[in-house]
Amino acid sequence: MSNIFLFEFFIAPFFLSILVTALSCFVLNKMQIVDVPNERSLHRRVVPRGGGIAIAVVFLGYQIVFLDFSSEGGFSFSTQEQNSALVWLICGILFAMMGGLDDWKPRSAVWRLAGQVLLSIFFVSFCLASHFPSDSLLLAGVVFLIVFIVNVFNFLDGADGYASSQAILSILGYMLCGSTFFSLELLVLCWVLAGAIFGFLLFNIHPARIFLGDLGSYFIGFQLIAISIFGATEGVPIGVPFILLSPFICDALLTLFKRIIKRETWWSAHREHAYQRFVLSGMGVRALNLCLVVVNLCICWPAAWLVTEGVVDSTWGIGCVYAFLIIIWYYAPKSSKNNQ
């Protein structure tokens, strides 16, 4: 990788994200789009939310440039690829707008879910249907997966730097595994997204000066699953993103099942995710994020690489990683009375 490539597609997005995030802190505070602590929160002071707009602005800006100058800047798209890139751009904008509206004035869960499903159907219809024209069940499953991952990132974005760190680790891990499969366009956009999130993370680490908000969690969740879908069409084993995102997927699913079994209102706000229980038990937020890094680098990345290289089957790789995480989730500190 050349220094020019690294500067254009990682360092430049990183500094652009820093600038836009700093501006966002000021504007969101002025507009009173802030997160006020309550009994469910892990933070204790008012923090502006919706800071994911910086990530969205930088990443979408690069996507627009690629579409406008693809023929002159070294990026070549076929007609189908051009259409897919345009739909990807449109869906990213709309997911960000949907989350931004919710940050500004919270909408009902039904409104949000309906919008997510419609956008997911739109994305799959134009970006994936041509690859599997007769497999409607598979396409429906992908629609469900997009909605699921978007909401997983929304649910798990509750500790300073936690969701942002997982996103960066997932992208870098996916590039490590898929670099030999990726087209130049997809590889470049992965670097751009990682750089943009990393710039935002400097303001989001504990104690956070700004939160992603629904805008950021919706946007990042969608971009991660979109990259995974395009990567799968280019040859990356389908099990790889499930392994790389396993810390979030496992925590979300197990907590959801637990609340359903206990007949609780599972869609309501709570503090029963494993990461919340660890923090409430006394683990510092920085220690929590360090543990997330260790789990990714020592468990998820090696397992994903082994699956990519064909050393381990996807089913075995996913099974082993999730079994390890289930044990961690089960032995995480139990909810106290203060969590109820």
Tab-separated table of C-alpha atoms in Angstrom:
chain	number	residue	atom	x	y	z
A	1	MET	CA	0.000	0.000	0.000
A	2	SER	CA	1.493	3.353	-1.039
A	3	ASN	CA	1.758	6.357	1.261
A	4	ILE	CA	-0.412	8.367	-1.147
A	5	PHE	CA	-3.150	5.721	-0.987
A	6	LEU	CA	-3.018	5.690	2.828
A	7	PHE	CA	-3.151	9.485	3.008
A	8	GLU	CA	-6.035	9.885	0.566
A	9	PHE	CA	-8.241	7.125	1.903
A	10	PHE	CA	-7.456	6.857	5.613
A	11	ILE	CA	-5.521	9.826	6.992
A	12	ALA	CA	-7.520	12.464	5.087
A	13	PRO	CA	-10.914	10.991	6.163
A	14	PHE	CA	-9.532	10.762	9.712
A	15	PHE	CA	-8.734	14.488	9.903
A	16	LEU	CA	-11.899	15.485	8.049
A	17	SER	CA	-13.901	13.510	10.598
A	18	ILE	CA	-12.121	15.290	13.453
A	19	LEU	CA	-13.042	18.677	11.978
A	20	VAL	CA	-16.681	17.788	11.315
A	21	THR	CA	-17.065	16.133	14.734
A	22	ALA	CA	-15.688	19.217	16.502
A	23	LEU	CA	-18.165	21.379	14.584
A	24	SER	CA	-20.958	18.913	15.369
A	25	CYS	CA	-20.278	19.191	19.114
A	26	PHE	CA	-20.870	22.937	18.937
A	27	VAL	CA	-23.925	22.818	16.645
A	28	LEU	CA	-25.702	19.950	18.434
A	29	ASN	CA	-25.245	21.668	21.794
A	30	LYS	CA	-26.676	24.892	20.367
A	31	MET	CA	-29.648	22.992	18.925
A	32	GLN	CA	-30.120	21.162	22.248
A	33	ILE	CA	-29.898	17.754	20.566
A	34	VAL	CA	-28.411	16.185	23.654
A	35	ASP	CA	-28.589	12.990	25.686
A	36	VAL	CA	-29.780	13.716	29.221
A	37	PRO	CA	-28.791	10.993	31.721
A	38	ASN	CA	-31.568	8.878	33.241
A	39	GLU	CA	-31.777	5.774	35.413
A	40	ARG	CA	-30.885	3.580	32.401
A	41	SER	CA	-27.812	5.547	31.310
A	42	LEU	CA	-24.186	4.696	31.973
A	43	HIS	CA	-23.100	8.364	31.715
A	44	ARG	CA	-23.782	11.097	34.259
A	45	ARG	CA	-23.655	14.344	32.297
A	46	VAL	CA	-25.445	15.901	29.340
A	47	VAL	CA	-23.714	14.960	26.073
A	48	PRO	CA	-24.662	15.981	22.510
A	49	ARG	CA	-25.943	13.096	20.411
A	50	GLY	CA	-26.076	12.675	16.649
A	51	GLY	CA	-22.304	12.980	16.239
A	52	GLY	CA	-22.394	10.161	13.725
A	53	ILE	CA	-23.186	12.860	11.191
A	54	ALA	CA	-19.419	13.443	10.906
A	55	ILE	CA	-18.853	9.821	9.856
A	56	ALA	CA	-21.774	9.978	7.432
A	57	VAL	CA	-20.659	13.260	5.833
A	58	VAL	CA	-17.102	12.044	5.236
A	59	PHE	CA	-18.009	8.581	3.966
A	60	LEU	CA	-20.890	9.731	1.761
A	61	GLY	CA	-18.712	12.522	0.395
A	62	TYR	CA	-16.156	9.980	-0.806
A	63	GLN	CA	-18.908	7.846	-2.318
A	64	ILE	CA	-20.222	10.828	-4.272
A	65	VAL	CA	-16.738	11.640	-5.555
A	66	PHE	CA	-16.274	8.067	-6.744
A	67	LEU	CA	-19.576	8.176	-8.631
A	68	ASP	CA	-18.827	11.531	-10.258
A	69	PHE	CA	-15.204	10.940	-11.228
A	70	SER	CA	-14.954	7.167	-11.553
A	71	SER	CA	-13.886	7.287	-15.203
A	72	GLU	CA	-11.123	9.846	-14.590
A	73	GLY	CA	-9.892	8.867	-11.132
A	74	GLY	CA	-8.961	5.278	-11.726
A	75	PHE	CA	-12.255	3.745	-10.592
A	76	SER	CA	-14.212	1.877	-13.257
A	77	PHE	CA	-17.785	0.699	-12.789
A	78	SER	CA	-19.933	-1.447	-15.008
A	79	THR	CA	-23.550	-0.337	-15.423
A	80	GLN	CA	-24.674	-2.794	-12.724
A	81	GLU	CA	-21.895	-1.675	-10.381
A	82	GLN	CA	-22.780	1.977	-10.998
A	83	ASN	CA	-26.412	1.285	-10.128
A	84	SER	CA	-25.421	-0.635	-7.008
A	85	ALA	CA	-23.061	2.139	-5.913
A	86	LEU	CA	-25.810	4.734	-6.389
A	87	VAL	CA	-28.352	2.685	-4.411
A	88	TRP	CA	-25.757	2.113	-1.676
A	89	LEU	CA	-25.239	5.873	-1.487
A	90	ILE	CA	-28.975	6.630	-1.381
A	91	CYS	CA	-29.639	4.042	1.332
A	92	GLY	CA	-26.750	5.369	3.421
A	93	ILE	CA	-28.173	8.883	3.218
A	94	LEU	CA	-31.677	7.707	4.132
A	95	PHE	CA	-30.515	5.553	7.054
A	96	ALA	CA	-28.579	8.546	8.398
A	97	MET	CA	-31.591	10.835	7.924
A	98	MET	CA	-33.894	8.366	9.681
A	99	GLY	CA	-31.547	8.156	12.651
A	100	GLY	CA	-31.043	11.920	12.679
A	101	LEU	CA	-34.802	12.532	12.847
A	102	ASP	CA	-34.994	10.149	15.782
A	103	ASP	CA	-32.174	12.017	17.559
A	104	TRP	CA	-34.001	15.300	17.004
A	105	LYS	CA	-37.440	14.027	18.030
A	106	PRO	CA	-37.833	10.331	18.988
A	107	ARG	CA	-40.220	8.371	16.762
A	108	SER	CA	-42.173	5.232	17.559
A	109	ALA	CA	-40.528	1.832	17.206
A	110	VAL	CA	-43.065	0.923	14.497
A	111	TRP	CA	-42.113	3.968	12.397
A	112	ARG	CA	-38.420	3.185	12.679
A	113	LEU	CA	-38.815	-0.520	11.921
A	114	ALA	CA	-41.008	0.142	8.885
A	115	GLY	CA	-38.456	2.585	7.480
A	116	GLN	CA	-35.577	0.173	8.050
A	117	VAL	CA	-37.424	-2.682	6.327
A	118	LEU	CA	-38.329	-0.550	3.304
A	119	LEU	CA	-34.765	0.718	2.888
A	120	SER	CA	-33.391	-2.811	3.263
A	121	ILE	CA	-35.765	-4.133	0.592
A	122	PHE	CA	-34.727	-1.288	-1.715
A	123	PHE	CA	-31.032	-2.042	-1.171
A	124	VAL	CA	-31.363	-5.796	-1.668
A	125	SER	CA	-33.596	-5.421	-4.741
A	126	PHE	CA	-31.020	-3.364	-6.624
A	127	CYS	CA	-27.712	-4.606	-5.180
A	128	LEU	CA	-28.239	-8.321	-4.630
A	129	ALA	CA	-31.235	-9.572	-6.601
A	130	SER	CA	-29.201	-9.847	-9.825
A	131	HIS	CA	-26.816	-12.282	-8.090
A	132	PHE	CA	-29.652	-14.503	-6.803
A	133	PRO	CA	-32.604	-13.826	-9.123
A	134	SER	CA	-34.617	-16.897	-8.140
A	135	ASP	CA	-33.812	-17.196	-4.444
A	136	SER	CA	-36.459	-15.037	-2.796
A	137	LEU	CA	-35.975	-16.755	0.579
A	138	LEU	CA	-32.293	-15.804	0.625
A	139	LEU	CA	-33.093	-12.205	-0.314
A	140	ALA	CA	-35.716	-12.003	2.443
A	141	GLY	CA	-33.105	-13.326	4.872
A	142	VAL	CA	-30.662	-10.600	3.837
A	143	VAL	CA	-33.351	-7.940	4.374
A	144	PHE	CA	-33.881	-9.310	7.882
A	145	LEU	CA	-30.113	-9.362	8.457
A	146	ILE	CA	-29.713	-5.690	7.490
A	147	VAL	CA	-32.497	-4.624	9.849
A	148	PHE	CA	-31.079	-6.846	12.586
A	149	ILE	CA	-27.496	-5.510	12.379
A	150	VAL	CA	-28.685	-1.887	12.241
A	151	ASN	CA	-30.645	-2.431	15.452
A	152	VAL	CA	-27.848	-4.410	17.099
A	153	PHE	CA	-25.553	-1.417	16.738
A	154	ASN	CA	-28.285	0.839	18.040
A	155	PHE	CA	-28.883	-1.367	21.097
A	156	LEU	CA	-25.188	-1.855	21.883
A	157	ASP	CA	-24.253	1.822	21.551
A	158	GLY	CA	-24.480	2.534	25.265
A	159	ALA	CA	-20.928	2.979	26.554
A	160	ASP	CA	-18.344	5.581	25.574
A	161	GLY	CA	-16.413	4.409	22.513
A	162	TYR	CA	-17.857	0.885	22.609
A	163	ALA	CA	-19.761	0.791	19.309
A	164	SER	CA	-17.166	2.917	17.524
A	165	SER	CA	-14.359	0.581	18.634
A	166	GLN	CA	-16.248	-2.509	17.501
A	167	ALA	CA	-16.940	-0.921	14.115
A	168	ILE	CA	-13.267	-0.096	13.520
A	169	LEU	CA	-12.118	-3.544	14.638
A	170	SER	CA	-14.699	-5.219	12.384
A	171	ILE	CA	-13.711	-3.171	9.335
A	172	LEU	CA	-9.981	-3.702	9.826
A	173	GLY	CA	-10.513	-7.415	10.453
A	174	TYR	CA	-12.663	-7.692	7.341
A	175	MET	CA	-10.011	-5.956	5.249
A	176	LEU	CA	-7.361	-8.294	6.662
A	177	CYS	CA	-9.418	-11.312	5.598
A	178	GLY	CA	-10.838	-9.964	2.355
A	179	SER	CA	-8.022	-7.908	0.866
A	180	THR	CA	-7.278	-10.578	-1.759
A	181	PHE	CA	-10.951	-10.745	-2.743
A	182	PHE	CA	-11.947	-7.074	-2.655
A	183	SER	CA	-12.230	-4.848	-5.688
A	184	LEU	CA	-10.221	-1.624	-5.416
A	185	GLU	CA	-13.432	0.381	-4.925
A	186	LEU	CA	-14.602	-1.693	-1.963
A	187	LEU	CA	-11.150	-1.728	-0.357
A	188	VAL	CA	-10.901	2.064	-0.631
A	189	LEU	CA	-14.327	2.617	0.942
A	190	CYS	CA	-13.411	0.302	3.821
A	191	TRP	CA	-10.349	2.447	4.555
A	192	VAL	CA	-12.426	5.626	4.301
A	193	LEU	CA	-15.048	4.329	6.737
A	194	ALA	CA	-12.383	3.171	9.205
A	195	GLY	CA	-10.641	6.552	9.046
A	196	ALA	CA	-13.890	8.480	9.527
A	197	ILE	CA	-14.941	6.402	12.548
A	198	PHE	CA	-11.456	6.640	14.056
A	199	GLY	CA	-11.569	10.452	13.832
A	200	PHE	CA	-14.935	10.457	15.616
A	201	LEU	CA	-13.660	7.990	18.236
A	202	LEU	CA	-11.207	10.590	19.568
A	203	PHE	CA	-14.253	12.568	20.787
A	204	ASN	CA	-16.213	9.465	21.837
A	205	ILE	CA	-13.699	7.724	24.125
A	206	HIS	CA	-14.387	7.929	27.840
A	207	PRO	CA	-15.386	10.485	29.009
A	208	ALA	CA	-17.247	11.069	25.744
A	209	ARG	CA	-17.741	14.599	24.454
A	210	ILE	CA	-20.266	13.451	21.853
A	211	PHE	CA	-22.358	10.363	21.115
A	212	LEU	CA	-23.058	8.596	17.826
A	213	GLY	CA	-26.793	8.882	18.367
A	214	ASP	CA	-29.267	6.933	16.274
A	215	LEU	CA	-27.867	8.696	13.207
A	216	GLY	CA	-24.450	7.200	13.776
A	217	SER	CA	-25.532	3.742	14.924
A	218	TYR	CA	-28.001	3.322	12.044
A	219	PHE	CA	-25.449	4.551	9.527
A	220	ILE	CA	-22.547	2.436	10.787
A	221	GLY	CA	-24.686	-0.666	11.194
A	222	PHE	CA	-25.935	-0.340	7.628
A	223	GLN	CA	-22.475	0.318	6.185
A	224	LEU	CA	-20.968	-2.691	7.944
A	225	ILE	CA	-23.607	-5.080	6.631
A	226	ALA	CA	-23.497	-3.473	3.152
A	227	ILE	CA	-19.730	-3.966	2.982
A	228	SER	CA	-20.196	-7.563	4.153
A	229	ILE	CA	-22.794	-8.189	1.423
A	230	PHE	CA	-20.586	-6.769	-1.327
A	231	GLY	CA	-17.619	-8.665	0.090
A	232	ALA	CA	-19.586	-11.920	-0.026
A	233	THR	CA	-20.456	-11.347	-3.695
A	234	GLU	CA	-16.711	-10.925	-4.353
A	235	GLY	CA	-15.786	-14.209	-2.669
A	236	VAL	CA	-15.266	-13.542	1.045
A	237	PRO	CA	-16.707	-16.482	3.064
A	238	ILE	CA	-20.109	-15.564	4.468
A	239	GLY	CA	-19.078	-16.654	7.956
A	240	VAL	CA	-16.390	-13.976	8.285
A	241	PRO	CA	-18.607	-10.964	9.147
A	242	PHE	CA	-20.630	-13.097	11.592
A	243	ILE	CA	-17.391	-13.894	13.417
A	244	LEU	CA	-16.064	-10.335	13.364
A	245	LEU	CA	-19.343	-8.902	14.657
A	246	SER	CA	-19.879	-11.745	17.133
A	247	PRO	CA	-19.287	-9.734	20.364
A	248	PHE	CA	-22.253	-7.508	19.503
A	249	ILE	CA	-24.456	-10.140	17.866
A	250	CYS	CA	-24.021	-12.609	20.724
A	251	ASP	CA	-24.715	-10.032	23.452
A	252	ALA	CA	-27.781	-8.700	21.616
A	253	LEU	CA	-29.322	-12.097	20.850
A	254	LEU	CA	-28.775	-13.679	24.249
A	255	THR	CA	-30.099	-10.630	26.089
A	256	LEU	CA	-33.117	-10.510	23.777
A	257	PHE	CA	-33.903	-14.201	24.335
A	258	LYS	CA	-33.497	-13.780	28.084
A	259	ARG	CA	-35.940	-10.867	28.204
A	260	ILE	CA	-38.477	-12.674	26.026
A	261	ILE	CA	-38.291	-15.802	28.214
A	262	LYS	CA	-38.800	-13.641	31.312
A	263	ARG	CA	-41.798	-12.035	29.547
A	264	GLU	CA	-40.309	-8.575	29.821
A	265	THR	CA	-40.991	-5.747	27.392
A	266	TRP	CA	-37.959	-6.689	25.301
A	267	TRP	CA	-37.961	-3.567	23.087
A	268	SER	CA	-37.867	-1.131	26.010
A	269	ALA	CA	-34.668	0.477	27.320
A	270	HIS	CA	-32.760	-1.547	29.893
A	271	ARG	CA	-29.303	-2.235	31.340
A	272	GLU	CA	-29.099	-6.005	30.996
A	273	HIS	CA	-26.623	-6.404	28.144
A	274	ALA	CA	-23.373	-8.041	29.221
A	275	TYR	CA	-21.329	-4.900	28.543
A	276	GLN	CA	-23.715	-2.875	30.745
A	277	ARG	CA	-23.517	-5.439	33.532
A	278	PHE	CA	-19.720	-5.337	33.433
A	279	VAL	CA	-19.691	-1.534	33.732
A	280	LEU	CA	-22.315	-1.510	36.492
A	281	SER	CA	-20.290	-4.095	38.420
A	282	GLY	CA	-17.377	-1.669	38.613
A	283	MET	CA	-15.385	-2.320	35.441
A	284	GLY	CA	-14.255	0.967	33.930
A	285	VAL	CA	-15.450	1.881	30.441
A	286	ARG	CA	-11.861	2.058	29.202
A	287	ALA	CA	-11.188	-1.421	30.608
A	288	LEU	CA	-14.342	-2.650	28.859
A	289	ASN	CA	-13.121	-1.279	25.528
A	290	LEU	CA	-9.675	-2.796	26.078
A	291	CYS	CA	-11.315	-6.195	26.682
A	292	LEU	CA	-13.264	-5.759	23.432
A	293	VAL	CA	-9.995	-5.106	21.579
A	294	VAL	CA	-8.382	-8.194	23.115
A	295	VAL	CA	-11.362	-10.429	22.248
A	296	ASN	CA	-11.337	-9.194	18.664
A	297	LEU	CA	-7.579	-9.469	18.121
A	298	CYS	CA	-7.083	-12.773	19.933
A	299	ILE	CA	-10.339	-14.617	19.161
A	300	CYS	CA	-12.383	-13.070	16.338
A	301	TRP	CA	-9.605	-12.055	13.932
A	302	PRO	CA	-7.739	-15.414	14.029
A	303	ALA	CA	-10.986	-17.371	13.653
A	304	ALA	CA	-12.105	-15.207	10.731
A	305	TRP	CA	-8.701	-15.591	9.053
A	306	LEU	CA	-8.798	-19.378	9.447
A	307	VAL	CA	-12.251	-19.456	7.842
A	308	THR	CA	-11.065	-17.213	5.007
A	309	GLU	CA	-8.059	-19.443	4.326
A	310	GLY	CA	-10.254	-22.542	4.317
A	311	VAL	CA	-8.443	-24.060	7.298
A	312	VAL	CA	-11.684	-24.103	9.287
A	313	ASP	CA	-15.239	-24.409	7.989
A	314	SER	CA	-17.496	-21.363	8.545
A	315	THR	CA	-19.868	-23.374	10.722
A	316	TRP	CA	-17.069	-24.558	12.999
A	317	GLY	CA	-15.497	-21.106	13.159
A	318	ILE	CA	-18.782	-19.421	14.076
A	319	GLY	CA	-19.673	-22.178	16.535
A	320	CYS	CA	-16.393	-22.009	18.449
A	321	VAL	CA	-16.340	-18.207	18.703
A	322	TYR	CA	-19.970	-17.973	19.772
A	323	ALA	CA	-19.540	-20.770	22.324
A	324	PHE	CA	-16.697	-18.772	23.902
A	325	LEU	CA	-18.769	-15.578	23.952
A	326	ILE	CA	-21.827	-17.356	25.371
A	327	ILE	CA	-19.704	-18.437	28.337
A	328	ILE	CA	-18.555	-14.834	28.879
A	329	TRP	CA	-22.149	-13.576	28.607
A	330	TYR	CA	-23.418	-16.196	31.048
A	331	TYR	CA	-20.783	-15.454	33.680
A	332	ALA	CA	-21.002	-11.678	33.299
A	333	PRO	CA	-22.094	-10.017	36.565
A	334	LYS	CA	-25.816	-10.531	37.083
A	335	SER	CA	-28.255	-7.634	37.022
A	336	SER	CA	-28.621	-5.902	40.331
A	337	LYS	CA	-31.659	-4.152	41.725
A	338	ASN	CA	-30.320	-0.907	40.359
A	339	ASN	CA	-30.558	-2.296	36.843
A	340	GLN	CA	-34.229	-3.103	36.957
